[in-house]
Amino acid sequence: MTRTACSSQPPEGRFTHEREVLIEVDLIRVSLTFTRQVSVFIPRTRTLACALALVLAVALTVGVAPARAQSAATTGIIRGTVYNASGEPVPDASVVIHHLETGLRTVVETTSSGAFARALLPRGTYTIWVVSEFNLGEIRRENLLLHVGETLDLDLAFRAIELQEVTVTAEQAPFLDPEDATQSQRLSEEIVDALPNNGRNLIDLTLLTPGVAISQGPDGEVLNIGGQRGIFNNFMVDGADFNNPFFGEQRGGQRPAFTFNQDAVEEMVVVSQGAPAEFGRSSGGFINVVTRSGTNEFRGSAHYFGQWDAISSEYRPHRGGGKPEFGRNQFGFTFGGPIVRDRAFFFVAYDQQVASETKQATRAVQSPAKLGKLDNFLRTRWPNLFDAEFGPISRSDDARAVTAKLDFNLNALNQASVKYNYAWSEQVNGTFDVDSWGLSANGVEQDYSHAINVGLRSLLGNTAFNEFRAQWAIERRPRRYRGPVLPGAAPPPTPQFDAIGGRPFPDIAMDFADGFRIGLPFFLPIHPGEDTRLQLIDNVSFLTGDHLFKAGIEYNRTRVKQQFIGFANGRYLFDSVDGFIGFVDQGNRFVTCSDGSSSSEGICPEGTSITGPVLLYLQSATVPGVPPEDLGRQSFYTNELALFIQDTWKIRTGLVLNLGLRWEGVWHPNVFVDPEETFYAPYLSDPRFPSNGTIPDDFNNFQPRFGLTWNVGGKDATVVRANAGSYYARIPGLVFAQHRSTNGAFQQILFRSSVDAPVLGPVPPIDELIDGASATPFLPEIHVSDRELQLPRTWSFGAGVDHAFGNGLAASLSWQHARTDNLFRFVDRNAAVLGCAAVACIRDAASGGNHHGPLQHHQRRQFP
Amino acid sequence: MDLFNITNADNFLDTALGSLLFNFDGSIRSGLGDTRRAQIGVKVRF
């Protein structure tokens, strides 16, 4: 993902941003449409020149289809009214709807008001004809293209009785969607196929949507939609939840090159605002991907794309010049067709990437002399273990993705589908790309997932439809260490170290300026690290009068299973390279003093004080009575239930109102230990203590939704849109991980420093660990959830107007306002116990944050 | 053939915030990303 100088970067969505308790965003959007829409998102704080430059730049490079109404996650709707030659509604007329690609043919009859509707239709080209028992002739429409989530609204009129002959009309979709109340962007198969996409990761294409940007998330870059946190999006594939329940991002996260063959995508829709009640679990936006299916024709594709350094450029001279060393090969195929014509179809897709690069070929550090000294010390002190520590690092980036899909037209009333998706990726030395960090601080990053989806779409009588979808998926993200082990040192007792065959060098950082780092990063090794998801969805649509109702239920059950040992192998922060060398060479009692002297006995001259070299040593461990091998082991469930109902009401021709209400409830995981048995049990009844020790569930999440479109004059030339609603996001499992276990009653974090050594005890030598299992917690770091914890909520309002000038040119102007509260954070700086009255509140008051006290729902502190 | 980053502009990665000494992030990339890259490819549809 590339940022530009005119990037519309929203506020960052990082967990550790302590003061971000409320986001309020206003967006003004200007779009120009040239045959296919070209849109640019302009924050109102940007300059006009910058905006115009972006408009021009994007207009020259991007073609995006006009947005369509989002009325269903994976299918579309054809509805309308049948009239006779006098303009009166025709009841009991038969409307035949024929999907050309698969031969699916269904018949619905018009109601007493002449209305008809057919929901749950697959994307594709349709022919429709209408016949009536009153011998009115036949209406026939051909080449109607229906997109995912779109509602095609047709007024069909018989001509005079002499029209016994067939009337054939070639349809062309209106340039502006007259029923779309959302702010959304559609990327059809043709567009995805035609656009150059560096890396073939379809997620990058979401950046074509106005209001979508990127920022750094908890484990790499995340998408920000409408100014909201990246972890608040809902990424869906074929209507199934495609999110990681622990990190809150899309399945696979940011490290895999891709998780789908891009050519397997039939359509991708990004809804940045105004989604109807069917869509939930997001206060940001919705990314809806629908994969291709087989048809009556055998079709496929094969591709190869290669990049390597020989045909690429050097860095510019002021950046040091030189050519990066890399190579990347991507190859794959898609193939689909009929198993039984008009009845059963198959589709398969495969994509693979084999890539490598040399990173840190030159080390851009502030002090090359210190780096050289450290490098030389490591080579001398531990021969053969750090020979390549600060040399160039070879990094791989391999990926594979498989999709297999079967679709069945069981009969005119029922269609079924089964899909399997597998994705795998591995980056050797893919943990960091930091010039001052060594090879040993890199591990092997893996991600692989399996997902099985099934779906059944049924026509229930003449005006009712049912859709059932189910998913089971598992994702694993093991992270392995491949650096040196300490000779003769015993590893921590957790099972991850069995495969390493010894104790890795601890996580060691040093030097304020450069922050050199070697050894096992504290978040490795991760094994197991997996999550599973079971999802069940059922919804019913039915037509009555001018109302098309849809109601549904969704259930999610996720399980996170992992063992995160954190600082179990120890983490050292040294003030300098010399301090580190002195600590290793002269022993763990080595200290530096305020007068510049040092001592290997841990004693400074009278009148001076200890200043280093160990600024901080951290080690996580279980508490007495808990088996040490259970450190960081977790397996917890989260259950979610949602209900919704929505009505798409065609008030009159050209005026459509969408009203909906959604409710969501969540059962969060429980804590490990009964709060009454924890270290902080004496405080549970103290109103000043922010928590009752549990992780609150949240069931009070009612979300009204509103959408209105006005096709001015009914000519599809000018369309006015408005939407409003509330949206609740999830709280990822990562936020609760420490709340469940770090409570002083299960595990603890031991800390030492050179300064505190006379009180707390000496900092352990780097080849030793503190026996944490026998250490009674002292000032244990504890993590709790606020009593009033609630899901983040966004109130969103938007309005816009589109106008088609003809000849393939249209323009639009829209406004969006989004306000989010209940944002969670790790530390409540407004808490009086943290000195709010003296310092912190003064600062927060200046920023207005002090007025958001009820919005703060995550707290962490130490209680003496 | 495709060309990316035609002007060979600086393409900064995700730099760390604050001192690296006290960094507790799980994913950091410093320095420059891709230079101007050419891509050779072939795609067949049937």
PDB file of N, CA and C in Angstrom, chain A residues 2 14 193 198 216 221 255 263 299-307 311-316 318-319 326 335 432-437 479 509-510 512 514 522-523 567 571 573-574, chain B residues 1-5 7-17 19-46:
ATOM      1  N   THR A   2       0.520   2.155  -0.804  1.00  0.00           N
ATOM      2  CA  THR A   2       1.356   3.329  -0.961  1.00  0.00           C
ATOM      3  C   THR A   2       0.625   4.561  -0.475  1.00  0.00           C
ATOM      4  N   ARG A  14      -4.871   2.592  16.843  1.00  0.00           N
ATOM      5  CA  ARG A  14      -4.006   1.683  17.550  1.00  0.00           C
ATOM      6  C   ARG A  14      -4.511   1.470  18.967  1.00  0.00           C
ATOM      7  N   ASP A 193     -10.260  -7.322 -12.904  1.00  0.00           N
ATOM      8  CA  ASP A 193      -9.414  -7.983 -13.886  1.00  0.00           C
ATOM      9  C   ASP A 193      -8.562  -6.985 -14.659  1.00  0.00           C
ATOM     10  N   ASN A 198      -0.488  -4.225  -7.970  1.00  0.00           N
ATOM     11  CA  ASN A 198       0.852  -4.650  -7.584  1.00  0.00           C
ATOM     12  C   ASN A 198       0.772  -5.623  -6.420  1.00  0.00           C
ATOM     13  N   GLN A 216      -1.412   2.042  10.628  1.00  0.00           N
ATOM     14  CA  GLN A 216      -0.747   0.935  11.296  1.00  0.00           C
ATOM     15  C   GLN A 216      -1.671   0.352  12.356  1.00  0.00           C
ATOM     16  N   GLU A 221      -0.546  -3.101   8.796  1.00  0.00           N
ATOM     17  CA  GLU A 221      -1.447  -2.069   8.303  1.00  0.00           C
ATOM     18  C   GLU A 221      -2.898  -2.555   8.307  1.00  0.00           C
ATOM     19  N   ARG A 255       0.108  -9.817   6.716  1.00  0.00           N
ATOM     20  CA  ARG A 255       1.344 -10.428   6.240  1.00  0.00           C
ATOM     21  C   ARG A 255       1.192 -11.242   4.961  1.00  0.00           C
ATOM     22  N   ASP A 263      -8.467 -13.410  -9.474  1.00  0.00           N
ATOM     23  CA  ASP A 263      -9.351 -13.722 -10.597  1.00  0.00           C
ATOM     24  C   ASP A 263     -10.552 -14.556 -10.172  1.00  0.00           C
ATOM     25  N   ARG A 299     -15.074 -21.966 -18.698  1.00  0.00           N
ATOM     26  CA  ARG A 299     -14.263 -20.756 -18.787  1.00  0.00           C
ATOM     27  C   ARG A 299     -13.143 -20.810 -17.747  1.00  0.00           C
ATOM     28  N   GLY A 300     -12.079 -20.145 -18.086  1.00  0.00           N
ATOM     29  CA  GLY A 300     -10.974 -20.126 -17.135  1.00  0.00           C
ATOM     30  C   GLY A 300      -9.942 -19.095 -17.505  1.00  0.00           C
ATOM     31  N   SER A 301      -8.893 -19.078 -16.714  1.00  0.00           N
ATOM     32  CA  SER A 301      -7.800 -18.151 -16.963  1.00  0.00           C
ATOM     33  C   SER A 301      -6.528 -18.736 -16.376  1.00  0.00           C
ATOM     34  N   ALA A 302      -5.415 -18.274 -16.896  1.00  0.00           N
ATOM     35  CA  ALA A 302      -4.114 -18.642 -16.346  1.00  0.00           C
ATOM     36  C   ALA A 302      -3.235 -17.412 -16.403  1.00  0.00           C
ATOM     37  N   HIS A 303      -2.375 -17.278 -15.424  1.00  0.00           N
ATOM     38  CA  HIS A 303      -1.568 -16.065 -15.388  1.00  0.00           C
ATOM     39  C   HIS A 303      -0.184 -16.339 -14.835  1.00  0.00           C
ATOM     40  N   TYR A 304       0.716 -15.478 -15.215  1.00  0.00           N
ATOM     41  CA  TYR A 304       2.044 -15.408 -14.602  1.00  0.00           C
ATOM     42  C   TYR A 304       2.441 -13.941 -14.549  1.00  0.00           C
ATOM     43  N   PHE A 305       2.937 -13.507 -13.410  1.00  0.00           N
ATOM     44  CA  PHE A 305       3.471 -12.157 -13.271  1.00  0.00           C
ATOM     45  C   PHE A 305       4.809 -12.235 -12.540  1.00  0.00           C
ATOM     46  N   GLY A 306       5.773 -11.566 -13.077  1.00  0.00           N
ATOM     47  CA  GLY A 306       7.100 -11.599 -12.470  1.00  0.00           C
ATOM     48  C   GLY A 306       7.683 -10.215 -12.288  1.00  0.00           C
ATOM     49  N   GLN A 307       8.343 -10.034 -11.171  1.00  0.00           N
ATOM     50  CA  GLN A 307       9.099  -8.807 -10.904  1.00  0.00           C
ATOM     51  C   GLN A 307      10.458  -9.224 -10.362  1.00  0.00           C
ATOM     52  N   ILE A 311      14.936  -5.426 -13.648  1.00  0.00           N
ATOM     53  CA  ILE A 311      14.086  -4.544 -14.444  1.00  0.00           C
ATOM     54  C   ILE A 311      13.418  -3.486 -13.569  1.00  0.00           C
ATOM     55  N   SER A 312      14.006  -3.236 -12.417  1.00  0.00           N
ATOM     56  CA  SER A 312      13.484  -2.200 -11.538  1.00  0.00           C
ATOM     57  C   SER A 312      14.538  -1.136 -11.296  1.00  0.00           C
ATOM     58  N   SER A 313      14.121  -0.078 -10.644  1.00  0.00           N
ATOM     59  CA  SER A 313      14.992   1.087 -10.513  1.00  0.00           C
ATOM     60  C   SER A 313      15.767   1.066  -9.210  1.00  0.00           C
ATOM     61  N   GLU A 314      16.762   1.932  -9.168  1.00  0.00           N
ATOM     62  CA  GLU A 314      17.514   2.146  -7.942  1.00  0.00           C
ATOM     63  C   GLU A 314      16.781   3.151  -7.048  1.00  0.00           C
ATOM     64  N   TYR A 315      17.148   3.151  -5.776  1.00  0.00           N
ATOM     65  CA  TYR A 315      16.690   4.232  -4.919  1.00  0.00           C
ATOM     66  C   TYR A 315      17.300   5.536  -5.404  1.00  0.00           C
ATOM     67  N   ARG A 316      16.603   6.595  -5.166  1.00  0.00           N
ATOM     68  CA  ARG A 316      17.115   7.884  -5.621  1.00  0.00           C
ATOM     69  C   ARG A 316      18.369   8.256  -4.822  1.00  0.00           C
ATOM     70  N   HIS A 318      19.479  10.744  -3.131  1.00  0.00           N
ATOM     71  CA  HIS A 318      19.403  11.308  -1.789  1.00  0.00           C
ATOM     72  C   HIS A 318      18.900  10.297  -0.766  1.00  0.00           C
ATOM     73  N   ARG A 319      18.474   9.138  -1.227  1.00  0.00           N
ATOM     74  CA  ARG A 319      18.109   8.051  -0.324  1.00  0.00           C
ATOM     75  C   ARG A 319      19.181   6.976  -0.278  1.00  0.00           C
ATOM     76  N   PHE A 326      15.615  -8.302  -5.143  1.00  0.00           N
ATOM     77  CA  PHE A 326      14.365  -9.019  -4.894  1.00  0.00           C
ATOM     78  C   PHE A 326      13.952  -9.777  -6.154  1.00  0.00           C
ATOM     79  N   PHE A 335     -10.711 -22.005 -13.241  1.00  0.00           N
ATOM     80  CA  PHE A 335     -11.412 -22.842 -14.215  1.00  0.00           C
ATOM     81  C   PHE A 335     -12.789 -23.187 -13.653  1.00  0.00           C
ATOM     82  N   PHE A 432      10.420  -8.252  11.385  1.00  0.00           N
ATOM     83  CA  PHE A 432      10.732  -6.818  11.384  1.00  0.00           C
ATOM     84  C   PHE A 432      11.570  -6.459  10.167  1.00  0.00           C
ATOM     85  N   ASP A 433      11.471  -5.220   9.770  1.00  0.00           N
ATOM     86  CA  ASP A 433      12.414  -4.646   8.813  1.00  0.00           C
ATOM     87  C   ASP A 433      12.955  -3.376   9.458  1.00  0.00           C
ATOM     88  N   VAL A 434      13.840  -3.549  10.400  1.00  0.00           N
ATOM     89  CA  VAL A 434      14.386  -2.391  11.121  1.00  0.00           C
ATOM     90  C   VAL A 434      15.904  -2.469  11.051  1.00  0.00           C
ATOM     91  N   ASP A 435      16.508  -1.390  10.630  1.00  0.00           N
ATOM     92  CA  ASP A 435      17.942  -1.407  10.369  1.00  0.00           C
ATOM     93  C   ASP A 435      18.779  -1.639  11.618  1.00  0.00           C
ATOM     94  N   SER A 436      18.270  -1.253  12.768  1.00  0.00           N
ATOM     95  CA  SER A 436      19.075  -1.405  13.983  1.00  0.00           C
ATOM     96  C   SER A 436      18.768  -2.706  14.721  1.00  0.00           C
ATOM     97  N   TRP A 437      17.942  -3.551  14.134  1.00  0.00           N
ATOM     98  CA  TRP A 437      17.605  -4.814  14.784  1.00  0.00           C
ATOM     99  C   TRP A 437      18.256  -5.962  14.027  1.00  0.00           C
ATOM    100  N   ARG A 479       4.257 -18.524  15.004  1.00  0.00           N
ATOM    101  CA  ARG A 479       5.412 -17.652  14.815  1.00  0.00           C
ATOM    102  C   ARG A 479       6.613 -18.364  15.437  1.00  0.00           C
ATOM    103  N   ALA A 509      17.377  -5.185  24.109  1.00  0.00           N
ATOM    104  CA  ALA A 509      17.430  -3.913  23.388  1.00  0.00           C
ATOM    105  C   ALA A 509      18.370  -2.979  24.133  1.00  0.00           C
ATOM    106  N   MET A 510      18.990  -2.078  23.400  1.00  0.00           N
ATOM    107  CA  MET A 510      19.954  -1.173  24.033  1.00  0.00           C
ATOM    108  C   MET A 510      20.118   0.086  23.206  1.00  0.00           C
ATOM    109  N   PHE A 512      19.602   4.446  23.581  1.00  0.00           N
ATOM    110  CA  PHE A 512      18.436   5.311  23.413  1.00  0.00           C
ATOM    111  C   PHE A 512      18.248   5.758  21.966  1.00  0.00           C
ATOM    112  N   ASP A 514      19.506   4.459  18.932  1.00  0.00           N
ATOM    113  CA  ASP A 514      19.259   3.486  17.872  1.00  0.00           C
ATOM    114  C   ASP A 514      18.377   2.324  18.296  1.00  0.00           C
ATOM    115  N   PHE A 522       9.703 -10.815  22.220  1.00  0.00           N
ATOM    116  CA  PHE A 522       8.896 -11.363  23.314  1.00  0.00           C
ATOM    117  C   PHE A 522       7.567 -11.951  22.856  1.00  0.00           C
ATOM    118  N   PHE A 523       7.173 -11.701  21.600  1.00  0.00           N
ATOM    119  CA  PHE A 523       5.909 -12.285  21.142  1.00  0.00           C
ATOM    120  C   PHE A 523       6.138 -13.518  20.277  1.00  0.00           C
ATOM    121  N   PHE A 567       6.940 -12.320  28.088  1.00  0.00           N
ATOM    122  CA  PHE A 567       8.325 -12.102  28.508  1.00  0.00           C
ATOM    123  C   PHE A 567       8.917 -13.326  29.207  1.00  0.00           C
ATOM    124  N   ARG A 571      13.089 -10.008  28.986  1.00  0.00           N
ATOM    125  CA  ARG A 571      13.335  -8.868  28.100  1.00  0.00           C
ATOM    126  C   ARG A 571      14.174  -7.836  28.843  1.00  0.00           C
ATOM    127  N   LEU A 573      16.173  -4.085  28.705  1.00  0.00           N
ATOM    128  CA  LEU A 573      16.386  -2.788  28.086  1.00  0.00           C
ATOM    129  C   LEU A 573      17.627  -2.181  28.723  1.00  0.00           C
ATOM    130  N   PHE A 574      18.697  -2.088  27.937  1.00  0.00           N
ATOM    131  CA  PHE A 574      19.946  -1.491  28.415  1.00  0.00           C
ATOM    132  C   PHE A 574      20.043  -0.060  27.912  1.00  0.00           C
TER     133      PHE A 574
ATOM    134  N   MET B   1       3.221  -5.669 -19.825  1.00  0.00           N
ATOM    135  CA  MET B   1       4.150  -5.132 -18.826  1.00  0.00           C
ATOM    136  C   MET B   1       3.460  -4.027 -18.031  1.00  0.00           C
ATOM    137  N   ASP B   2       3.644  -4.052 -16.754  1.00  0.00           N
ATOM    138  CA  ASP B   2       3.112  -3.012 -15.868  1.00  0.00           C
ATOM    139  C   ASP B   2       4.277  -2.273 -15.232  1.00  0.00           C
ATOM    140  N   LEU B   3       4.046  -1.016 -14.935  1.00  0.00           N
ATOM    141  CA  LEU B   3       5.018  -0.226 -14.195  1.00  0.00           C
ATOM    142  C   LEU B   3       4.344   0.317 -12.930  1.00  0.00           C
ATOM    143  N   PHE B   4       5.012   0.168 -11.824  1.00  0.00           N
ATOM    144  CA  PHE B   4       4.491   0.691 -10.569  1.00  0.00           C
ATOM    145  C   PHE B   4       5.478   1.710 -10.007  1.00  0.00           C
ATOM    146  N   ASN B   5       4.920   2.746  -9.404  1.00  0.00           N
ATOM    147  CA  ASN B   5       5.727   3.847  -8.876  1.00  0.00           C
ATOM    148  C   ASN B   5       6.570   4.448 -10.000  1.00  0.00           C
ATOM    149  N   THR B   7       7.211   7.392 -11.011  1.00  0.00           N
ATOM    150  CA  THR B   7       8.112   8.514 -10.737  1.00  0.00           C
ATOM    151  C   THR B   7       9.221   8.140  -9.759  1.00  0.00           C
ATOM    152  N   ASN B   8       9.220   6.897  -9.317  1.00  0.00           N
ATOM    153  CA  ASN B   8      10.247   6.434  -8.369  1.00  0.00           C
ATOM    154  C   ASN B   8      10.253   7.297  -7.103  1.00  0.00           C
ATOM    155  N   ALA B   9       9.094   7.628  -6.656  1.00  0.00           N
ATOM    156  CA  ALA B   9       8.973   8.460  -5.455  1.00  0.00           C
ATOM    157  C   ALA B   9       9.351   7.655  -4.213  1.00  0.00           C
ATOM    158  N   ASP B  10       9.764   8.385  -3.180  1.00  0.00           N
ATOM    159  CA  ASP B  10      10.042   7.727  -1.901  1.00  0.00           C
ATOM    160  C   ASP B  10       8.768   7.069  -1.392  1.00  0.00           C
ATOM    161  N   ASN B  11       8.908   5.880  -0.921  1.00  0.00           N
ATOM    162  CA  ASN B  11       7.739   5.095  -0.517  1.00  0.00           C
ATOM    163  C   ASN B  11       8.015   4.557   0.876  1.00  0.00           C
ATOM    164  N   PHE B  12       7.804   5.405   1.851  1.00  0.00           N
ATOM    165  CA  PHE B  12       8.195   5.048   3.216  1.00  0.00           C
ATOM    166  C   PHE B  12       7.322   3.923   3.773  1.00  0.00           C
ATOM    167  N   LEU B  13       7.965   3.087   4.544  1.00  0.00           N
ATOM    168  CA  LEU B  13       7.241   2.002   5.204  1.00  0.00           C
ATOM    169  C   LEU B  13       6.700   2.508   6.538  1.00  0.00           C
ATOM    170  N   ASP B  14       6.317   1.569   7.389  1.00  0.00           N
ATOM    171  CA  ASP B  14       5.656   1.936   8.646  1.00  0.00           C
ATOM    172  C   ASP B  14       6.691   2.189   9.722  1.00  0.00           C
ATOM    173  N   THR B  15       7.089   3.409   9.836  1.00  0.00           N
ATOM    174  CA  THR B  15       8.122   3.726  10.809  1.00  0.00           C
ATOM    175  C   THR B  15       7.582   3.624  12.218  1.00  0.00           C
ATOM    176  N   ALA B  16       8.481   3.325  13.120  1.00  0.00           N
ATOM    177  CA  ALA B  16       8.094   3.204  14.525  1.00  0.00           C
ATOM    178  C   ALA B  16       7.870   4.576  15.126  1.00  0.00           C
ATOM    179  N   LEU B  17       6.974   4.621  16.078  1.00  0.00           N
ATOM    180  CA  LEU B  17       6.718   5.862  16.802  1.00  0.00           C
ATOM    181  C   LEU B  17       7.537   5.844  18.091  1.00  0.00           C
ATOM    182  N   SER B  19      10.954   6.004  20.613  1.00  0.00           N
ATOM    183  CA  SER B  19      12.233   5.316  20.643  1.00  0.00           C
ATOM    184  C   SER B  19      12.053   3.824  20.396  1.00  0.00           C
ATOM    185  N   LEU B  20      12.929   3.282  19.567  1.00  0.00           N
ATOM    186  CA  LEU B  20      12.883   1.842  19.328  1.00  0.00           C
ATOM    187  C   LEU B  20      13.266   1.062  20.580  1.00  0.00           C
ATOM    188  N   LEU B  21      13.983   1.718  21.489  1.00  0.00           N
ATOM    189  CA  LEU B  21      14.406   1.025  22.698  1.00  0.00           C
ATOM    190  C   LEU B  21      13.209   0.539  23.503  1.00  0.00           C
ATOM    191  N   PHE B  22      12.169   1.327  23.498  1.00  0.00           N
ATOM    192  CA  PHE B  22      10.997   0.980  24.312  1.00  0.00           C
ATOM    193  C   PHE B  22       9.852   0.456  23.457  1.00  0.00           C
ATOM    194  N   ASN B  23      10.177   0.013  22.294  1.00  0.00           N
ATOM    195  CA  ASN B  23       9.114  -0.423  21.387  1.00  0.00           C
ATOM    196  C   ASN B  23       8.545  -1.774  21.800  1.00  0.00           C
ATOM    197  N   PHE B  24       7.217  -1.851  21.799  1.00  0.00           N
ATOM    198  CA  PHE B  24       6.551  -3.102  22.139  1.00  0.00           C
ATOM    199  C   PHE B  24       5.600  -3.541  21.032  1.00  0.00           C
ATOM    200  N   ASP B  25       5.779  -3.013  19.840  1.00  0.00           N
ATOM    201  CA  ASP B  25       4.935  -3.407  18.725  1.00  0.00           C
ATOM    202  C   ASP B  25       5.378  -4.747  18.158  1.00  0.00           C
ATOM    203  N   GLY B  26       4.440  -5.397  17.529  1.00  0.00           N
ATOM    204  CA  GLY B  26       4.751  -6.693  16.950  1.00  0.00           C
ATOM    205  C   GLY B  26       5.129  -6.644  15.498  1.00  0.00           C
ATOM    206  N   SER B  27       5.017  -5.486  14.885  1.00  0.00           N
ATOM    207  CA  SER B  27       5.305  -5.414  13.454  1.00  0.00           C
ATOM    208  C   SER B  27       5.772  -4.003  13.124  1.00  0.00           C
ATOM    209  N   ILE B  28       7.008  -3.892  12.752  1.00  0.00           N
ATOM    210  CA  ILE B  28       7.544  -2.587  12.383  1.00  0.00           C
ATOM    211  C   ILE B  28       8.356  -2.753  11.103  1.00  0.00           C
ATOM    212  N   ARG B  29       8.224  -1.811  10.231  1.00  0.00           N
ATOM    213  CA  ARG B  29       9.057  -1.801   9.029  1.00  0.00           C
ATOM    214  C   ARG B  29       9.592  -0.385   8.868  1.00  0.00           C
ATOM    215  N   SER B  30      10.848  -0.265   8.799  1.00  0.00           N
ATOM    216  CA  SER B  30      11.426   1.064   8.656  1.00  0.00           C
ATOM    217  C   SER B  30      12.076   1.179   7.285  1.00  0.00           C
ATOM    218  N   GLY B  31      12.334   2.405   6.919  1.00  0.00           N
ATOM    219  CA  GLY B  31      13.052   2.636   5.671  1.00  0.00           C
ATOM    220  C   GLY B  31      12.114   2.798   4.489  1.00  0.00           C
ATOM    221  N   LEU B  32      12.680   2.544   3.324  1.00  0.00           N
ATOM    222  CA  LEU B  32      11.942   2.755   2.085  1.00  0.00           C
ATOM    223  C   LEU B  32      11.415   1.443   1.541  1.00  0.00           C
ATOM    224  N   GLY B  33      10.287   1.531   0.897  1.00  0.00           N
ATOM    225  CA  GLY B  33       9.695   0.367   0.265  1.00  0.00           C
ATOM    226  C   GLY B  33      10.116   0.241  -1.188  1.00  0.00           C
ATOM    227  N   ASP B  34       9.150  -0.029  -2.011  1.00  0.00           N
ATOM    228  CA  ASP B  34       9.461  -0.334  -3.401  1.00  0.00           C
ATOM    229  C   ASP B  34       9.941   0.897  -4.163  1.00  0.00           C
ATOM    230  N   THR B  35      10.934   0.671  -4.988  1.00  0.00           N
ATOM    231  CA  THR B  35      11.298   1.665  -5.993  1.00  0.00           C
ATOM    232  C   THR B  35      10.380   1.472  -7.198  1.00  0.00           C
ATOM    233  N   ARG B  36      10.700   2.161  -8.286  1.00  0.00           N
ATOM    234  CA  ARG B  36       9.933   1.921  -9.502  1.00  0.00           C
ATOM    235  C   ARG B  36      10.152   0.470  -9.928  1.00  0.00           C
ATOM    236  N   ARG B  37       9.063  -0.213 -10.128  1.00  0.00           N
ATOM    237  CA  ARG B  37       9.152  -1.637 -10.464  1.00  0.00           C
ATOM    238  C   ARG B  37       8.446  -1.924 -11.781  1.00  0.00           C
ATOM    239  N   ALA B  38       9.091  -2.717 -12.558  1.00  0.00           N
ATOM    240  CA  ALA B  38       8.450  -3.215 -13.773  1.00  0.00           C
ATOM    241  C   ALA B  38       7.962  -4.639 -13.509  1.00  0.00           C
ATOM    242  N   GLN B  39       6.884  -4.959 -14.109  1.00  0.00           N
ATOM    243  CA  GLN B  39       6.319  -6.307 -13.961  1.00  0.00           C
ATOM    244  C   GLN B  39       6.017  -6.868 -15.335  1.00  0.00           C
ATOM    245  N   ILE B  40       6.492  -8.049 -15.568  1.00  0.00           N
ATOM    246  CA  ILE B  40       6.212  -8.723 -16.823  1.00  0.00           C
ATOM    247  C   ILE B  40       5.237  -9.856 -16.549  1.00  0.00           C
ATOM    248  N   GLY B  41       4.207  -9.898 -17.304  1.00  0.00           N
ATOM    249  CA  GLY B  41       3.205 -10.915 -17.046  1.00  0.00           C
ATOM    250  C   GLY B  41       2.444 -11.317 -18.290  1.00  0.00           C
ATOM    251  N   VAL B  42       1.777 -12.418 -18.155  1.00  0.00           N
ATOM    252  CA  VAL B  42       0.918 -12.885 -19.234  1.00  0.00           C
ATOM    253  C   VAL B  42      -0.322 -13.490 -18.596  1.00  0.00           C
ATOM    254  N   LYS B  43      -1.441 -13.240 -19.237  1.00  0.00           N
ATOM    255  CA  LYS B  43      -2.689 -13.765 -18.710  1.00  0.00           C
ATOM    256  C   LYS B  43      -3.519 -14.279 -19.877  1.00  0.00           C
ATOM    257  N   VAL B  44      -4.009 -15.434 -19.707  1.00  0.00           N
ATOM    258  CA  VAL B  44      -4.789 -16.074 -20.773  1.00  0.00           C
ATOM    259  C   VAL B  44      -6.176 -16.373 -20.240  1.00  0.00           C
ATOM    260  N   ARG B  45      -7.160 -15.986 -21.015  1.00  0.00           N
ATOM    261  CA  ARG B  45      -8.545 -16.317 -20.654  1.00  0.00           C
ATOM    262  C   ARG B  45      -9.105 -17.240 -21.722  1.00  0.00           C
ATOM    263  N   PHE B  46      -9.807 -18.214 -21.296  1.00  0.00           N
ATOM    264  CA  PHE B  46     -10.350 -19.164 -22.266  1.00  0.00           C
ATOM    265  C   PHE B  46     -11.752 -19.596 -21.835  1.00  0.00           C
TER     266      PHE B  46
END
